[in-house]
Short mmCIF file of C-alpha atoms in Angstrom, two decimals:
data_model
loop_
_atom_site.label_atom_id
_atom_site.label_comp_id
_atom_site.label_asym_id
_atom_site.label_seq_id
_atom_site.Cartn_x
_atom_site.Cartn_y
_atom_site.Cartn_z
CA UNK A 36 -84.74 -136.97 143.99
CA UNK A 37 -88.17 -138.63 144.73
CA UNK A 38 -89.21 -141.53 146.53
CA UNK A 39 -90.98 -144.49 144.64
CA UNK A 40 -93.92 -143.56 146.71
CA UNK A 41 -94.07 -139.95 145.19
CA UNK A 42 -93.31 -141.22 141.66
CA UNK A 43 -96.45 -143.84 142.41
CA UNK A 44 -98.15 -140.89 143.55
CA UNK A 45 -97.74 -138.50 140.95
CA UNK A 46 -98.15 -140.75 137.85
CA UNK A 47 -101.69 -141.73 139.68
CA UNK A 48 -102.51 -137.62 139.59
CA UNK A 49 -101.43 -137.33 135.93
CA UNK A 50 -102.29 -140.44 134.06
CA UNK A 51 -105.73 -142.06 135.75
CA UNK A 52 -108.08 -139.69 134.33
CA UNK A 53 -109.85 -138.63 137.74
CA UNK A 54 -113.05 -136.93 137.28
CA UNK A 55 -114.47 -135.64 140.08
CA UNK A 56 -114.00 -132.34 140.92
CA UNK A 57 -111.78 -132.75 144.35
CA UNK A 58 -108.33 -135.18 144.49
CA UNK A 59 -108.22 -136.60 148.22
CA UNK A 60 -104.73 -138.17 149.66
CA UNK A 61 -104.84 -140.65 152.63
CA UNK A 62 -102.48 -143.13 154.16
CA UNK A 63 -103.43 -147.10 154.78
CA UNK A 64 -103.18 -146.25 158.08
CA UNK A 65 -105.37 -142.97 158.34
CA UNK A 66 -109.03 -142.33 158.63
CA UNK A 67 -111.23 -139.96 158.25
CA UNK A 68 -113.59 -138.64 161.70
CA UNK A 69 -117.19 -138.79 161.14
CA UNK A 70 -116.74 -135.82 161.99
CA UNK A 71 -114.42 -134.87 158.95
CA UNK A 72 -116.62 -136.55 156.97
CA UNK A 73 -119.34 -134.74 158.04
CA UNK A 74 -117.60 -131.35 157.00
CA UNK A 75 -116.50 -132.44 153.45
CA UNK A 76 -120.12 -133.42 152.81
CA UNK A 77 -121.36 -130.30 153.63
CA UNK A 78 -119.02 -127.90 152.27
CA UNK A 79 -117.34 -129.38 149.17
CA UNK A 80 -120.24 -128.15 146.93
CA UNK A 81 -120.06 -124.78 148.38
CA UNK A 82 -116.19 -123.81 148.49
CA UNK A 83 -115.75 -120.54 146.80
CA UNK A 84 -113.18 -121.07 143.51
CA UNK A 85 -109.86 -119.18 145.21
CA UNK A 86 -110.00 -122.17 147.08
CA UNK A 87 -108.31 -125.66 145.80
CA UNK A 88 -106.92 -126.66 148.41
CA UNK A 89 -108.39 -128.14 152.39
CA UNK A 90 -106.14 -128.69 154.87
CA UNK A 91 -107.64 -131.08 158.08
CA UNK A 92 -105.84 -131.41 161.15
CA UNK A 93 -104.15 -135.17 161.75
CA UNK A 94 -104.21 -136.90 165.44
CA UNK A 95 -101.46 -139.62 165.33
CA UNK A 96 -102.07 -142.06 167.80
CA UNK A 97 -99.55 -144.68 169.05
CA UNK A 98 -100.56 -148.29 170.64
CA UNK A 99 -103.48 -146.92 171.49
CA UNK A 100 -102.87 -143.46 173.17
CA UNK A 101 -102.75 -140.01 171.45
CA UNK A 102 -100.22 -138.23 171.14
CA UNK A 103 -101.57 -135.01 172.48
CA UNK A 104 -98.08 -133.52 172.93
CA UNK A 105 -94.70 -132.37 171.81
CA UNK A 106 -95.13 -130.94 168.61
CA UNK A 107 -97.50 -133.87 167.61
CA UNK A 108 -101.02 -132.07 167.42
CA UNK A 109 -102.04 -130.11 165.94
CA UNK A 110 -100.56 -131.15 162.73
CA UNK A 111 -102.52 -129.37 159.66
CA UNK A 112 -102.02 -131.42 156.27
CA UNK A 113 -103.35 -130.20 152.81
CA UNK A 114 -105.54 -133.56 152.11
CA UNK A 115 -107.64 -132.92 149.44
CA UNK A 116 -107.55 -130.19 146.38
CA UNK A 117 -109.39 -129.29 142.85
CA UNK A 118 -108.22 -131.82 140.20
CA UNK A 119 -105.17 -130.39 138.59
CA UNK A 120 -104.60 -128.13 140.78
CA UNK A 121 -101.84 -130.01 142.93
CA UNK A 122 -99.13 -132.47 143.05
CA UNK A 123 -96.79 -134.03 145.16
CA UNK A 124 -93.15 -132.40 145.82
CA UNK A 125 -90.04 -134.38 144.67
CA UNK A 126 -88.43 -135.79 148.20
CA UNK A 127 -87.27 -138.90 149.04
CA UNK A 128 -88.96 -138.15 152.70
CA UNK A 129 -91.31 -135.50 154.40
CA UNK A 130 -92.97 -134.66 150.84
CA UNK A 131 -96.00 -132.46 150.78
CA UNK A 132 -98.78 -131.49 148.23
CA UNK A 133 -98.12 -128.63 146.28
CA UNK A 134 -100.69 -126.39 144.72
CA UNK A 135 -100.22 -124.93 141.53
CA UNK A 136 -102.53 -122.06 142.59
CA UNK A 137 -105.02 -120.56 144.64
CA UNK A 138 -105.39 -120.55 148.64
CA UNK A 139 -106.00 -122.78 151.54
CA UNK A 140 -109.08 -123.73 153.26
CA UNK A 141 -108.58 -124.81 157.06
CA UNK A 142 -110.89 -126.88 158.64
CA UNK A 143 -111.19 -127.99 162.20
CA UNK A 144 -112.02 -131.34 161.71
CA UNK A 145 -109.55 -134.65 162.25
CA UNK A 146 -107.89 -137.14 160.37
CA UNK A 147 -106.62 -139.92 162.41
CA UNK A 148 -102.97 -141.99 161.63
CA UNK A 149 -103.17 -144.68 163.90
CA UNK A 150 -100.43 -148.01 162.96
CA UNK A 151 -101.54 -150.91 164.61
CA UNK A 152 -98.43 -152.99 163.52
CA UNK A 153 -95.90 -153.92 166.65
CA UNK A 154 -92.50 -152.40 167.15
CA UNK A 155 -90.36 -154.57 164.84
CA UNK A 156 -92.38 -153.79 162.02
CA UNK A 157 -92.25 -150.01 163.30
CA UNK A 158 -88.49 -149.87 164.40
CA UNK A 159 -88.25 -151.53 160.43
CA UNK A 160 -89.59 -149.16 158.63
CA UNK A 161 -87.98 -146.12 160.20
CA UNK A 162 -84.33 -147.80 159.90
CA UNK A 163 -85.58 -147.29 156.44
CA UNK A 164 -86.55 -144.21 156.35
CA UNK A 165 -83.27 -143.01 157.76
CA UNK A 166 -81.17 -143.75 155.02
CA UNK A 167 -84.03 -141.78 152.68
CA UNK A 168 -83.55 -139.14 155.22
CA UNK A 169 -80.22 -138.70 155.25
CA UNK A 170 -80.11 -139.20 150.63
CA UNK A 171 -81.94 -136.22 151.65
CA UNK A 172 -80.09 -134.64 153.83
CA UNK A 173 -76.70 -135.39 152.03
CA UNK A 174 -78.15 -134.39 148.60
CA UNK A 175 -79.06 -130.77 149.78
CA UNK A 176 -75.40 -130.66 151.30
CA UNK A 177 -73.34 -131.67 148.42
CA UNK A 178 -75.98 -131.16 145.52
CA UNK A 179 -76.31 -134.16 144.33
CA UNK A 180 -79.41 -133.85 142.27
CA UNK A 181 -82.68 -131.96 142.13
CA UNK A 182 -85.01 -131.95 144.99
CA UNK A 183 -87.77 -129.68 144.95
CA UNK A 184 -88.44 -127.29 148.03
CA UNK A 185 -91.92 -126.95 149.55
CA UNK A 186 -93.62 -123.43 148.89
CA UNK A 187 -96.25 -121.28 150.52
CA UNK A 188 -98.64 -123.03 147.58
CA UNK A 189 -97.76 -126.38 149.30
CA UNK A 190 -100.58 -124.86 151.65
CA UNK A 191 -99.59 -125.01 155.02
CA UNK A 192 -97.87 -122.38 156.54
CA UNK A 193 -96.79 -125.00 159.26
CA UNK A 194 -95.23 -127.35 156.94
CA UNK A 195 -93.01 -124.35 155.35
CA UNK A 196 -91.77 -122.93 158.86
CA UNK A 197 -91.05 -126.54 160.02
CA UNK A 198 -88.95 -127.01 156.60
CA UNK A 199 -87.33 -123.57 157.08
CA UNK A 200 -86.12 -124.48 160.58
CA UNK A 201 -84.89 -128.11 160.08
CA UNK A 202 -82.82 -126.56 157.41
CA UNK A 203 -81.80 -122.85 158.36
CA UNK A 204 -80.81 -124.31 162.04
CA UNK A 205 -81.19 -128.43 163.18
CA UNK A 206 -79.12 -128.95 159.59
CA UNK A 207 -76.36 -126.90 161.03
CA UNK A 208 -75.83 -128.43 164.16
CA UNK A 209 -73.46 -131.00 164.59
CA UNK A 210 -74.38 -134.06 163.53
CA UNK A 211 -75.09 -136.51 166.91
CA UNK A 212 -75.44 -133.59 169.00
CA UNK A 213 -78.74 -132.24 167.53
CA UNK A 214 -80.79 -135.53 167.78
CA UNK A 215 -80.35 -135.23 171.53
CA UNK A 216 -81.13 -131.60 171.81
CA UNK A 217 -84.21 -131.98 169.39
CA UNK A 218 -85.39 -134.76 172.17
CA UNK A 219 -84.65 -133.17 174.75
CA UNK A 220 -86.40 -129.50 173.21
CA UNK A 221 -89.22 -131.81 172.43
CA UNK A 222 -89.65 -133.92 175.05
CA UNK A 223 -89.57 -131.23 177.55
CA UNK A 224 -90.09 -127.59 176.08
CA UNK A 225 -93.02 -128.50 173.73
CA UNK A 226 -94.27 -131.27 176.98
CA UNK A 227 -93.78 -134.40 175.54
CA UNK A 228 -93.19 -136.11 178.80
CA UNK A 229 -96.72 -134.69 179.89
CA UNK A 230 -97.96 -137.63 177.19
CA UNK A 231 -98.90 -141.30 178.86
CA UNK A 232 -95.86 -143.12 179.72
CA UNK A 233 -96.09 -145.44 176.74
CA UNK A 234 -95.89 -142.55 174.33
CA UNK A 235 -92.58 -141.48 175.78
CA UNK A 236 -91.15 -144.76 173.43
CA UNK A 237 -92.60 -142.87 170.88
CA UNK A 238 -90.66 -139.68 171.57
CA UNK A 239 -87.52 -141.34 171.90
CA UNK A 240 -87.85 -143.80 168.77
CA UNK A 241 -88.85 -140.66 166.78
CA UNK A 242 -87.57 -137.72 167.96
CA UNK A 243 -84.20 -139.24 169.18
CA UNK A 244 -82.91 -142.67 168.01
CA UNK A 245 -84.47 -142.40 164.48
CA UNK A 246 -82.53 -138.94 163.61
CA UNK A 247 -79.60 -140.48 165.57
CA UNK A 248 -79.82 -143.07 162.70
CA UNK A 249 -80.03 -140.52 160.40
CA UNK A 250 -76.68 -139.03 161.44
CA UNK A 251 -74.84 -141.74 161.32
CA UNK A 252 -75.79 -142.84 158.05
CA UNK A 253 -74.68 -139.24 157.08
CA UNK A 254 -71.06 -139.60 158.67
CA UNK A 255 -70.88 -143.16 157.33
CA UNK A 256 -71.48 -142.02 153.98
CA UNK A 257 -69.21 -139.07 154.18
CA UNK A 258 -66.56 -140.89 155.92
CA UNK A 259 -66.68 -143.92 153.07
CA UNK A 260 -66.26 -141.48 150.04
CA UNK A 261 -64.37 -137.95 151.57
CA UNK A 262 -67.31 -136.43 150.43
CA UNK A 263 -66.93 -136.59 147.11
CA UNK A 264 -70.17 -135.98 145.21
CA UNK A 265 -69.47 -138.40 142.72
CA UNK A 266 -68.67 -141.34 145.20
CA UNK A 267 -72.12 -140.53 147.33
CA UNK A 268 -74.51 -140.35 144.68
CA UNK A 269 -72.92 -144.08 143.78
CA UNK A 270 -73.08 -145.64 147.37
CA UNK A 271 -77.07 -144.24 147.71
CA UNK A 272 -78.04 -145.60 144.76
CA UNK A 273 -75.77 -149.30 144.71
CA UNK A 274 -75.40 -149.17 148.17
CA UNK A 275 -78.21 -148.41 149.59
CA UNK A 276 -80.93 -148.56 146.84
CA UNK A 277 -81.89 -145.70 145.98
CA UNK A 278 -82.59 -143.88 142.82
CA UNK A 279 -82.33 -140.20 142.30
#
C-alpha cells in the first residue's frame, strides 16, 4: 500500500525527465539553513561516486520553539541522492527514500520543519494520519497487501532501528496501553519535559493522543469485521478512503 503522496512522489522521480545530476526532497513546510546550503554548494561537485545518497539532520520546531528534546533532534533524513539512484518506499505513512545502491553521506548541517498553521489545522491533519497509520498497522497484521519495508539502502541507520523497534516491540504491546508508555518513555526517559512548556502539547498531541487515535481506529476496525481480512481491506478503502 502507498499513500497518494508517495504515488505523486514517485511518478515525479520516474516520468519528469530530471537532469541534473542530484534529486533533492523537501516538505512545504521545511527549509534549508544557510548553513545547509552552504555545504551542498561546496561539496556536491566533489562527492566521491560510492556516494548517492546525503543525509542532513532536520530541527522541527513547534509555535515557535525547538524541539530540542525527546527523541526529536537529531533526526538524520536522506534528502537528496544521484538521479536514479533512489525512490520512495511504498507506505501509507512514515515512508523513506530508498537507494538502489551505494552509501550514505552524513552531513552536519540542518534542515528546518517548522508548520506555522494553528492547532485545528494541526489536530486535522494528524486525525488523518491515524487512520493511514493504523491501514498500516492493520495491513502488516493481517496481510492485507504489499507494503514495502525500509532497508539499510534507505540510508539511515536511524530510520531502520526506529522501524525495527516500532515493529519487533511497541506493535506487540497492547493496544491503548503502549501510547501511554511511549509518552511517558518519551516524555521523561529521552527528557521531553526538559523542552519549553509549550512543547509539552506537542509531546502529548504526538507522542500520546495521536497513537491513542491510532489504536482505536485499530480495535474499531477489528471489532467491526472479526478480523477478517477480507472485511478490513473493504472498510479502509469504502470506509475510510483509502486505496491499497
Amino acid at each position: 500500500s502507498q499513500s497518494r503522496y508517495t504515488k505523486q512522489l514517485n511518478w515525479g522521480i520516474e516520468h519528469c525527465q530530471i537532469k541534473t545530476d542530484w534529486t533533492l526532497r523537501i516538505d512545504a513546510d521545511e527549509y534549508f539553513t544557510p548553513e545547509l546550503q552552504q555545504d551542498l554548494i561546496q561539496q556536491l561537485p566533489s562527492v566521491p561516486p560510492q556516494y548517492t545518497g546525503i543525509e542532513v539532520i532536520r530541527k522541527v520546531f513547534f509555535k515557535g520553539s525547538w524541539i530540542r528534546f525527546g527523541g526529536f533532534y537529531p533526526i538524520h533524513l536522506l534528502r537528496l541522492w544521484r538521479t536514479g539512484k533512489g525512490i520512495c518506499e511504498q507506505r501509507l505513512m512514515d515512508e523513506h527514500i530508498i537507494l538502489e545502491e551505494g552509501e550514505v553521506l552524513r552531513l552536519s548541517s540542518h534542515v528546518v520543519d517548522e508548520n506555522l498553521n494553528p492547532i485545528h489545522w494541526w489536530v486535522t491533519k494528524h486525525n488523518n494520519y491515524a487512520r493511514r497509520e493504523a491501514a498500516d498497522a492493520l495491513n502488516t497484521r493481517f496481510q492485507l497487501t504489499f507494503t514495502s519495508n525500509i532497508r539499510e539502502s534507505a540510508g539511515t541507520k536511524q530510520a531502520v532501528w526506529k522501524r525495527i523497534l516500532k515493529d519487533q516491540v511497541y506493535n506487540r504491546l497492547p493496544l491503548g496501553l503502549r501510547p501511554l508508555l511511549y509518552f511517558l518513555f518519551r516524555f521523561f526517559v529521552q527528557l521531553g519535559f526538559l523542552d519549553k512548556p509549550k512543547v509539552w502539547l506537542f509531546h502529548v498531541l504526538q507522542g500520546f493522543w495521536y497513537r491513542l487515535i491510532v489504536d482505536i481506529n485499530i480495535y474499531e476496525a477489528i471489532q467491526s469485521t472479526q478480523g477478517d481480512p477480507d472485511q478490513l481491506r473493504q472498510l479502509i478503502q469504502e470506509e475510510w478512503g483509502i486505496k491499497f
